[in-house]
Amino acid sequence: MSVYLDNAATTKPCKACTDAMLAAMTENYGNPSSLHTMGLDAERTVDTARKQIAAALHCDASALTFTSGATESNHLALRGAAAVYGKRKRRIVASAVEHACVRGALALLEEEGFEVIRISPRENGVFDPADFLAAVDDNTCLVTMMLVNNETGAILPVGEVFSAVKRDHPQVITHTDAVQGFLKIPFTPEKLCADLLTVSGHKVHACKGVGALYHKKGIRLKPLLTGGEQEGGLRAGTESVPLIAGFGAAAASLSATVSARTETVRALRTAAIEQLSAVGGVTIQSPEDGSPYILSISVKGLRSETVLHFLAERGIFVSSGSACSKGKQSGVLQEFGIRQNAADSTLRLSFCAENTAADIAALAAGIRDAQARLVHKR
Ligand code: PLP
């Protein structure tokens, strides 16, 4: 039996996804740009998926561009918007807890001469919208702030910040990386006042290698990839019809169950908090009002990797922090006020609605075992 508690890293593709992918690979395998019937069928498949994701986001299908994943969507959003709107306005304001791919895009923009202002949470680990507002000036082209932090599950006040920014500086472009919030917590790009919004397939029970970028009507972006008219000229390259079809099917299937899944996952997280709090030396690091899908804990006196491998040998799979960091710390936990020695001992547990009470019990027993066997061995 394996216990998979690393759903913020990636999720198991659902049946709706694999069925749609299989059909797109075995029957409907035309190129959407081809003018014959098979091409038109493939184009229709892409259109259907676009509508399914648009329905899940409560936006217009024409506002979505398919990409290879959130990393590309974030780069297209930030670098694509900076190229258009940042010719004279050279300041970008970002949260200091963004995913590595946003940090990577910002680093490239800094190399191009943009000034990036990074806003940290206050001492209590909570963002104060006033800090963003104070940083946004007439020289600012872009503000970016993720919706749910992938390391702690903290929900950031994106709507509050973006609406205030838009009120005071309507010309500033707003972008949110909504990867860990999509189909998990309720939001729409409109309610968040987001001009640009990133989602990823493999975090919502679709396959790896597909994502989408929402861009509000009228927002212009410079494409990263050119040389083809696909995706309205915004993203050249033959569309991966199977990946896109699977993403659309997964989004349609999940959007019918957002609140039921939230209830299930919330109960699992509560059980995890209760059972892990009873294990000596375990500290809960996630905010109480964070996403029900993510729980960050620290196991006193033990390094994350040691516990991770100990659990993996028992078939329990968790993350040491954020999956993309491969054991390298991003500094995000410290931004949230978590001390270095606790960060060194951090495990990220992330749930999906298929997890069970037995998974949580196995996790708690595994960590109790790790404490008993590993602490005195050091
Ligand atoms: N943004 C956030 C918040 C994430 O959690 C991740 C994945 O870990 C990404 C972006 C990157 O997503 P993708 O693997 O689709 O490029």
Short mmCIF file of C-alpha atoms and ligand atoms in Angstrom, two decimals:
data_model
loop_
_atom_site.label_atom_id
_atom_site.label_comp_id
_atom_site.label_asym_id
_atom_site.label_seq_id
_atom_site.Cartn_x
_atom_site.Cartn_y
_atom_site.Cartn_z
CA MET A 1 0.00 0.00 0.00
CA SER A 2 1.33 3.42 -0.78
CA VAL A 3 0.27 6.67 0.81
CA TYR A 4 0.67 9.60 -1.56
CA LEU A 5 0.72 12.92 0.30
CA ASP A 6 2.62 15.01 -2.24
CA ASN A 7 -0.29 16.36 -4.29
CA ALA A 8 1.10 19.91 -4.39
CA ALA A 9 4.05 18.49 -6.35
CA THR A 10 1.82 16.61 -8.76
CA THR A 11 -1.45 14.69 -8.80
CA LYS A 12 -2.55 11.38 -10.25
CA PRO A 13 -4.31 11.95 -13.59
CA CYS A 14 -8.02 11.21 -13.20
CA LYS A 15 -9.98 8.81 -15.42
CA ALA A 16 -11.70 11.64 -17.30
CA CYS A 17 -8.22 12.92 -18.19
CA THR A 18 -6.72 9.60 -19.27
CA ASP A 19 -9.85 8.70 -21.30
CA ALA A 20 -9.71 12.03 -23.13
CA MET A 21 -5.97 11.70 -23.70
CA LEU A 22 -6.29 8.18 -25.03
CA ALA A 23 -9.00 9.24 -27.49
CA ALA A 24 -6.85 12.14 -28.68
CA MET A 25 -3.89 9.85 -29.20
CA THR A 26 -5.55 6.85 -30.78
CA GLU A 27 -8.49 8.30 -32.75
CA ASN A 28 -8.39 12.04 -32.96
CA TYR A 29 -4.68 12.47 -33.66
CA GLY A 30 -4.81 15.16 -36.34
CA ASN A 31 -2.90 18.44 -36.24
CA PRO A 32 -5.29 21.27 -35.28
CA SER A 33 -3.68 23.45 -37.97
CA SER A 34 -4.46 20.96 -40.78
CA LEU A 35 -7.32 21.97 -43.03
CA HIS A 36 -8.84 18.50 -43.50
CA THR A 37 -11.47 16.82 -41.35
CA MET A 38 -8.98 15.26 -38.95
CA GLY A 39 -7.38 18.63 -38.40
CA LEU A 40 -10.77 20.20 -37.77
CA ASP A 41 -11.65 17.42 -35.30
CA ALA A 42 -8.42 18.04 -33.40
CA GLU A 43 -9.11 21.78 -33.42
CA ARG A 44 -12.56 21.08 -32.00
CA THR A 45 -10.99 19.00 -29.22
CA VAL A 46 -8.72 21.92 -28.29
CA ASP A 47 -11.70 24.31 -28.41
CA THR A 48 -13.73 22.04 -26.13
CA ALA A 49 -10.89 21.87 -23.61
CA ARG A 50 -10.51 25.64 -23.72
CA LYS A 51 -14.22 26.01 -22.96
CA GLN A 52 -13.99 23.49 -20.11
CA ILE A 53 -11.13 25.35 -18.45
CA ALA A 54 -12.81 28.69 -19.08
CA ALA A 55 -15.96 27.35 -17.38
CA ALA A 56 -13.87 26.27 -14.37
CA LEU A 57 -12.28 29.74 -14.22
CA HIS A 58 -15.54 31.58 -14.98
CA CYS A 59 -13.92 33.43 -17.84
CA ASP A 60 -14.27 33.69 -21.60
CA ALA A 61 -12.61 30.89 -23.59
CA SER A 62 -10.93 33.47 -25.84
CA ALA A 63 -9.02 34.72 -22.77
CA LEU A 64 -7.05 31.45 -22.43
CA THR A 65 -3.77 30.44 -24.07
CA PHE A 66 -2.45 26.91 -23.69
CA THR A 67 1.19 26.50 -22.68
CA SER A 68 3.50 23.71 -21.55
CA GLY A 69 2.71 24.38 -17.88
CA ALA A 70 2.74 27.01 -15.21
CA THR A 71 6.44 27.73 -15.60
CA GLU A 72 5.85 28.81 -19.20
CA SER A 73 2.61 30.62 -18.34
CA ASN A 74 4.38 32.62 -15.64
CA HIS A 75 7.27 33.49 -17.97
CA LEU A 76 4.87 34.46 -20.76
CA ALA A 77 2.84 36.60 -18.38
CA LEU A 78 5.72 38.43 -16.75
CA ARG A 79 8.23 38.70 -19.58
CA GLY A 80 5.49 39.08 -22.20
CA ALA A 81 3.79 41.92 -20.31
CA ALA A 82 7.06 43.61 -19.29
CA ALA A 83 8.10 43.72 -22.97
CA VAL A 84 4.90 45.60 -23.86
CA TYR A 85 4.13 47.70 -20.79
CA GLY A 86 7.64 48.12 -19.37
CA LYS A 87 9.28 50.18 -22.09
CA ARG A 88 9.19 53.31 -19.96
CA LYS A 89 7.85 52.01 -16.65
CA ARG A 90 10.66 49.94 -15.23
CA ARG A 91 9.43 48.85 -11.80
CA ILE A 92 7.87 45.48 -10.98
CA VAL A 93 6.40 44.70 -7.56
CA ALA A 94 6.27 41.06 -6.46
CA SER A 95 5.66 39.06 -3.33
CA ALA A 96 8.84 37.63 -1.83
CA VAL A 97 7.32 34.14 -1.58
CA GLU A 98 6.77 33.35 -5.26
CA HIS A 99 7.47 29.97 -6.83
CA ALA A 100 10.96 29.47 -8.27
CA CYS A 101 9.70 29.91 -11.85
CA VAL A 102 8.32 33.39 -11.09
CA ARG A 103 11.54 34.24 -9.29
CA GLY A 104 13.42 33.02 -12.37
CA ALA A 105 11.38 35.23 -14.71
CA LEU A 106 11.90 38.22 -12.41
CA ALA A 107 15.65 37.57 -12.31
CA LEU A 108 15.75 37.69 -16.13
CA LEU A 109 13.83 40.96 -16.08
CA GLU A 110 16.28 42.39 -13.55
CA GLU A 111 19.09 41.51 -15.96
CA GLU A 112 17.20 43.58 -18.55
CA GLY A 113 17.30 46.55 -16.19
CA PHE A 114 13.91 46.28 -14.46
CA GLU A 115 13.82 47.16 -10.77
CA VAL A 116 12.04 44.38 -8.85
CA ILE A 117 10.65 45.28 -5.43
CA ARG A 118 9.96 42.18 -3.32
CA ILE A 119 7.34 42.48 -0.60
CA SER A 120 7.71 40.22 2.43
CA PRO A 121 4.97 39.16 4.81
CA ARG A 122 4.88 41.00 8.15
CA GLU A 123 6.33 39.33 11.27
CA ASN A 124 3.13 37.35 11.81
CA GLY A 125 3.57 35.76 8.36
CA VAL A 126 0.66 37.74 6.89
CA PHE A 127 0.89 40.16 3.97
CA ASP A 128 -0.26 43.71 4.51
CA PRO A 129 -1.79 45.12 1.30
CA ALA A 130 -0.52 48.54 2.34
CA ASP A 131 3.06 47.33 1.77
CA PHE A 132 2.25 46.57 -1.87
CA LEU A 133 0.47 49.86 -2.35
CA ALA A 134 3.41 51.76 -0.90
CA ALA A 135 5.76 50.08 -3.39
CA VAL A 136 3.63 50.68 -6.51
CA ASP A 137 4.39 54.04 -8.08
CA ASP A 138 3.90 55.80 -11.42
CA ASN A 139 6.97 53.99 -12.73
CA THR A 140 5.43 50.53 -12.07
CA CYS A 141 4.35 48.35 -14.99
CA LEU A 142 3.53 45.08 -13.26
CA VAL A 143 2.48 43.57 -9.92
CA THR A 144 2.66 39.82 -9.33
CA MET A 145 1.42 37.92 -6.29
CA MET A 146 0.65 34.21 -6.03
CA LEU A 147 -2.75 33.06 -4.77
CA VAL A 148 -1.76 30.10 -2.59
CA ASN A 149 1.79 29.55 -1.46
CA ASN A 150 3.03 26.12 -2.53
CA GLU A 151 5.26 25.60 0.53
CA THR A 152 2.93 26.57 3.37
CA GLY A 153 -0.55 26.78 1.83
CA ALA A 154 -0.88 30.42 2.96
CA ILE A 155 -3.62 32.18 0.99
CA LEU A 156 -2.40 35.61 -0.09
CA PRO A 157 -4.74 38.65 -0.20
CA VAL A 158 -4.50 38.92 -3.98
CA GLY A 159 -7.97 40.41 -4.58
CA GLU A 160 -7.47 43.02 -1.91
CA VAL A 161 -4.04 44.03 -3.22
CA PHE A 162 -4.97 44.03 -6.92
CA SER A 163 -8.19 45.98 -6.43
CA ALA A 164 -6.34 48.63 -4.43
CA VAL A 165 -3.55 48.78 -7.02
CA LYS A 166 -6.08 49.12 -9.85
CA ARG A 167 -7.92 51.84 -7.94
CA ASP A 168 -4.79 53.93 -7.47
CA HIS A 169 -2.87 52.92 -10.63
CA PRO A 170 -5.32 51.58 -13.24
CA GLN A 171 -2.55 51.22 -15.84
CA VAL A 172 -0.55 48.68 -13.81
CA ILE A 173 -0.85 45.07 -15.06
CA THR A 174 -1.69 42.49 -12.39
CA HIS A 175 -0.63 38.82 -12.52
CA THR A 176 -1.29 35.95 -10.14
CA ASP A 177 0.14 32.44 -10.13
CA ALA A 178 -3.03 30.60 -9.14
CA VAL A 179 -1.61 27.09 -9.59
CA GLN A 180 -2.23 25.88 -6.03
CA GLY A 181 -5.64 27.54 -5.82
CA PHE A 182 -7.22 26.44 -9.12
CA LEU A 183 -10.17 24.08 -8.55
CA LYS A 184 -9.33 24.09 -4.85
CA ILE A 185 -10.41 27.45 -3.48
CA PRO A 186 -13.11 29.59 -5.09
CA PHE A 187 -11.96 32.59 -7.14
CA THR A 188 -12.37 34.15 -10.56
CA PRO A 189 -9.83 36.33 -12.39
CA GLU A 190 -12.40 39.11 -12.35
CA LYS A 191 -12.97 38.96 -8.58
CA LEU A 192 -9.20 38.98 -8.05
CA CYS A 193 -8.84 41.98 -10.41
CA ALA A 194 -6.18 39.90 -12.22
CA ASP A 195 -5.24 40.82 -15.79
CA LEU A 196 -3.13 37.68 -16.08
CA LEU A 197 -3.55 34.39 -14.23
CA THR A 198 -1.60 31.13 -14.40
CA VAL A 199 -2.88 27.56 -14.00
CA SER A 200 -1.25 24.16 -14.47
CA GLY A 201 -2.70 20.80 -15.53
CA HIS A 202 -0.77 18.36 -13.39
CA LYS A 203 -1.80 19.98 -10.11
CA VAL A 204 -5.47 19.26 -10.93
CA HIS A 205 -5.40 15.58 -11.88
CA ALA A 206 -4.39 16.19 -15.50
CA CYS A 207 -1.02 15.34 -17.03
CA LYS A 208 2.35 17.09 -16.71
CA GLY A 209 3.40 19.39 -19.55
CA VAL A 210 0.25 21.46 -20.02
CA GLY A 211 -0.93 24.72 -18.51
CA ALA A 212 -2.84 27.82 -19.44
CA LEU A 213 -2.53 31.56 -19.11
CA TYR A 214 -5.62 33.70 -18.65
CA HIS A 215 -5.23 37.16 -20.18
CA LYS A 216 -7.98 39.69 -19.82
CA LYS A 217 -9.39 41.05 -23.06
CA GLY A 218 -7.28 43.95 -24.29
CA ILE A 219 -4.09 42.96 -22.45
CA ARG A 220 -1.21 42.68 -24.90
CA LEU A 221 1.70 40.26 -24.48
CA LYS A 222 4.88 39.71 -26.47
CA PRO A 223 5.10 35.97 -27.22
CA LEU A 224 8.08 33.98 -25.95
CA LEU A 225 7.82 31.55 -28.89
CA THR A 226 7.24 32.78 -32.41
CA GLY A 227 7.03 31.21 -35.86
CA GLY A 228 3.50 29.87 -35.92
CA GLU A 229 0.00 31.20 -35.65
CA GLN A 230 -1.17 28.75 -32.99
CA GLU A 231 -2.91 30.14 -29.92
CA GLY A 232 -3.68 33.40 -31.71
CA GLY A 233 0.04 33.92 -32.39
CA LEU A 234 0.79 34.07 -28.67
CA ARG A 235 2.39 30.65 -28.43
CA ALA A 236 3.83 29.13 -31.60
CA GLY A 237 4.14 25.34 -31.87
CA THR A 238 1.70 22.52 -32.60
CA GLU A 239 -0.72 22.20 -29.71
CA SER A 240 -0.37 19.02 -27.64
CA VAL A 241 -3.93 17.90 -28.28
CA PRO A 242 -3.84 14.89 -25.89
CA LEU A 243 -2.44 16.94 -22.99
CA ILE A 244 -4.88 19.77 -23.64
CA ALA A 245 -7.85 17.38 -23.99
CA GLY A 246 -6.89 15.71 -20.71
CA PHE A 247 -6.54 19.07 -18.96
CA GLY A 248 -9.99 20.15 -20.15
CA ALA A 249 -11.61 16.87 -19.12
CA ALA A 250 -9.97 16.95 -15.68
CA ALA A 251 -11.06 20.56 -15.15
CA ALA A 252 -14.66 19.73 -16.14
CA SER A 253 -14.73 16.71 -13.86
CA LEU A 254 -13.17 18.53 -10.88
CA SER A 255 -15.19 21.71 -11.16
CA ALA A 256 -18.34 19.77 -10.31
CA THR A 257 -16.83 18.71 -6.98
CA VAL A 258 -14.88 21.71 -5.64
CA SER A 259 -16.84 22.10 -2.41
CA ALA A 260 -17.22 18.37 -1.73
CA ARG A 261 -13.49 17.84 -2.24
CA THR A 262 -12.69 20.82 -0.04
CA GLU A 263 -14.75 19.30 2.79
CA THR A 264 -13.00 15.93 2.43
CA VAL A 265 -9.56 17.45 2.33
CA ARG A 266 -10.27 19.84 5.19
CA ALA A 267 -11.27 16.90 7.38
CA LEU A 268 -8.05 15.10 6.44
CA ARG A 269 -5.95 18.15 7.25
CA THR A 270 -7.71 18.60 10.60
CA ALA A 271 -7.09 14.94 11.41
CA ALA A 272 -3.44 15.34 10.42
CA ILE A 273 -3.07 18.39 12.66
CA GLU A 274 -4.66 16.56 15.60
CA GLN A 275 -2.68 13.37 15.19
CA LEU A 276 0.64 15.03 14.43
CA SER A 277 0.29 17.54 17.27
CA ALA A 278 0.12 14.53 19.58
CA VAL A 279 3.54 13.37 18.30
CA GLY A 280 6.26 15.01 20.38
CA GLY A 281 8.43 17.52 18.56
CA VAL A 282 6.08 18.16 15.64
CA THR A 283 5.21 21.80 14.97
CA ILE A 284 2.46 22.85 12.58
CA GLN A 285 3.80 25.70 10.43
CA SER A 286 0.92 26.41 8.04
CA PRO A 287 -1.49 29.17 8.96
CA GLU A 288 -4.78 27.88 10.34
CA ASP A 289 -6.73 29.69 7.62
CA GLY A 290 -4.45 28.40 4.84
CA SER A 291 -5.43 26.13 1.95
CA PRO A 292 -6.90 22.87 3.23
CA TYR A 293 -4.76 21.06 0.65
CA ILE A 294 -1.34 21.86 2.14
CA LEU A 295 0.15 21.33 5.60
CA SER A 296 3.71 22.31 6.45
CA ILE A 297 5.16 20.71 9.56
CA SER A 298 8.53 20.62 11.22
CA VAL A 299 9.89 17.55 13.01
CA LYS A 300 12.25 18.73 15.72
CA GLY A 301 15.80 17.44 15.63
CA LEU A 302 15.49 15.61 12.30
CA ARG A 303 16.48 16.77 8.85
CA SER A 304 13.67 16.85 6.26
CA GLU A 305 15.45 14.51 3.85
CA THR A 306 16.10 11.92 6.58
CA VAL A 307 12.43 11.74 7.52
CA LEU A 308 11.33 11.89 3.88
CA HIS A 309 13.43 8.82 3.02
CA PHE A 310 12.42 7.03 6.22
CA LEU A 311 8.75 7.52 5.28
CA ALA A 312 9.34 6.63 1.62
CA GLU A 313 10.77 3.26 2.70
CA ARG A 314 7.38 2.66 4.31
CA GLY A 315 5.54 3.70 1.17
CA ILE A 316 4.56 7.14 2.48
CA PHE A 317 5.40 9.94 0.06
CA VAL A 318 5.74 13.55 1.21
CA SER A 319 7.89 16.50 0.20
CA SER A 320 10.73 18.18 2.04
CA GLY A 321 9.54 21.63 1.04
CA SER A 322 8.62 22.62 -2.46
CA ALA A 323 9.16 19.82 -4.98
CA CYS A 324 10.94 21.99 -7.51
CA SER A 325 13.68 22.85 -5.06
CA LYS A 326 14.97 19.22 -4.90
CA GLY A 327 16.08 19.63 -1.31
CA LYS A 328 17.49 23.12 -1.93
CA GLN A 329 15.74 25.65 0.22
CA SER A 330 14.02 28.56 -1.50
CA GLY A 331 14.07 30.94 1.46
CA VAL A 332 10.26 31.14 1.33
CA LEU A 333 9.76 29.43 4.72
CA GLN A 334 12.10 31.98 6.29
CA GLU A 335 10.06 34.75 4.63
CA PHE A 336 7.06 33.38 6.51
CA GLY A 337 9.00 33.73 9.77
CA ILE A 338 10.05 30.09 10.11
CA ARG A 339 13.47 29.79 11.73
CA GLN A 340 16.35 28.11 9.90
CA ASN A 341 16.49 25.01 12.13
CA ALA A 342 12.73 24.48 11.72
CA ALA A 343 13.07 25.04 7.94
CA ASP A 344 15.78 22.34 7.87
CA SER A 345 13.27 19.94 9.47
CA THR A 346 10.27 20.87 7.33
CA LEU A 347 7.99 18.42 5.58
CA ARG A 348 5.20 19.46 3.24
CA LEU A 349 2.13 17.25 3.29
CA SER A 350 -0.34 17.87 0.50
CA PHE A 351 -3.66 16.15 0.11
CA CYS A 352 -6.25 15.24 -2.47
CA ALA A 353 -9.79 14.00 -2.05
CA GLU A 354 -8.67 10.43 -2.71
CA ASN A 355 -6.61 10.36 0.48
CA THR A 356 -8.20 8.58 3.42
CA ALA A 357 -8.22 8.66 7.20
CA ALA A 358 -6.02 5.55 7.06
CA ASP A 359 -3.41 7.55 5.10
CA ILE A 360 -3.29 10.14 7.85
CA ALA A 361 -3.01 7.48 10.55
CA ALA A 362 -0.16 5.82 8.61
CA LEU A 363 1.59 9.18 8.30
CA ALA A 364 1.30 9.94 12.02
CA ALA A 365 2.56 6.44 12.89
CA GLY A 366 5.43 6.87 10.41
CA ILE A 367 6.51 10.16 11.92
CA ARG A 368 6.21 8.80 15.45
CA ASP A 369 8.43 5.91 14.35
CA ALA A 370 10.90 8.28 12.74
CA GLN A 371 11.12 10.25 15.98
CA ALA A 372 11.69 7.09 18.02
CA ARG A 373 14.23 5.50 15.71
CA LEU A 374 16.13 8.40 14.28
CA VAL A 375 16.39 10.98 17.04
CA HIS A 376 18.54 8.88 19.38
CA LYS A 377 20.66 7.65 16.42
CA ARG A 378 21.98 11.10 15.58
N1 PLP B 1 3.71 27.80 -9.52
C1 PLP B 1 3.42 27.13 -8.40
C2 PLP B 1 2.79 27.85 -7.26
C3 PLP B 1 3.71 25.77 -8.29
O1 PLP B 1 3.41 25.11 -7.17
C4 PLP B 1 4.31 25.12 -9.40
C5 PLP B 1 4.71 23.69 -9.32
O2 PLP B 1 5.26 23.23 -8.34
C6 PLP B 1 4.60 25.87 -10.55
C7 PLP B 1 4.27 27.20 -10.57
C8 PLP B 1 5.23 25.24 -11.77
O3 PLP B 1 4.29 24.46 -12.43
P1 PLP B 1 4.61 23.58 -13.72
O4 PLP B 1 5.19 22.30 -13.20
O5 PLP B 1 3.29 23.37 -14.40
O6 PLP B 1 5.57 24.34 -14.57
#
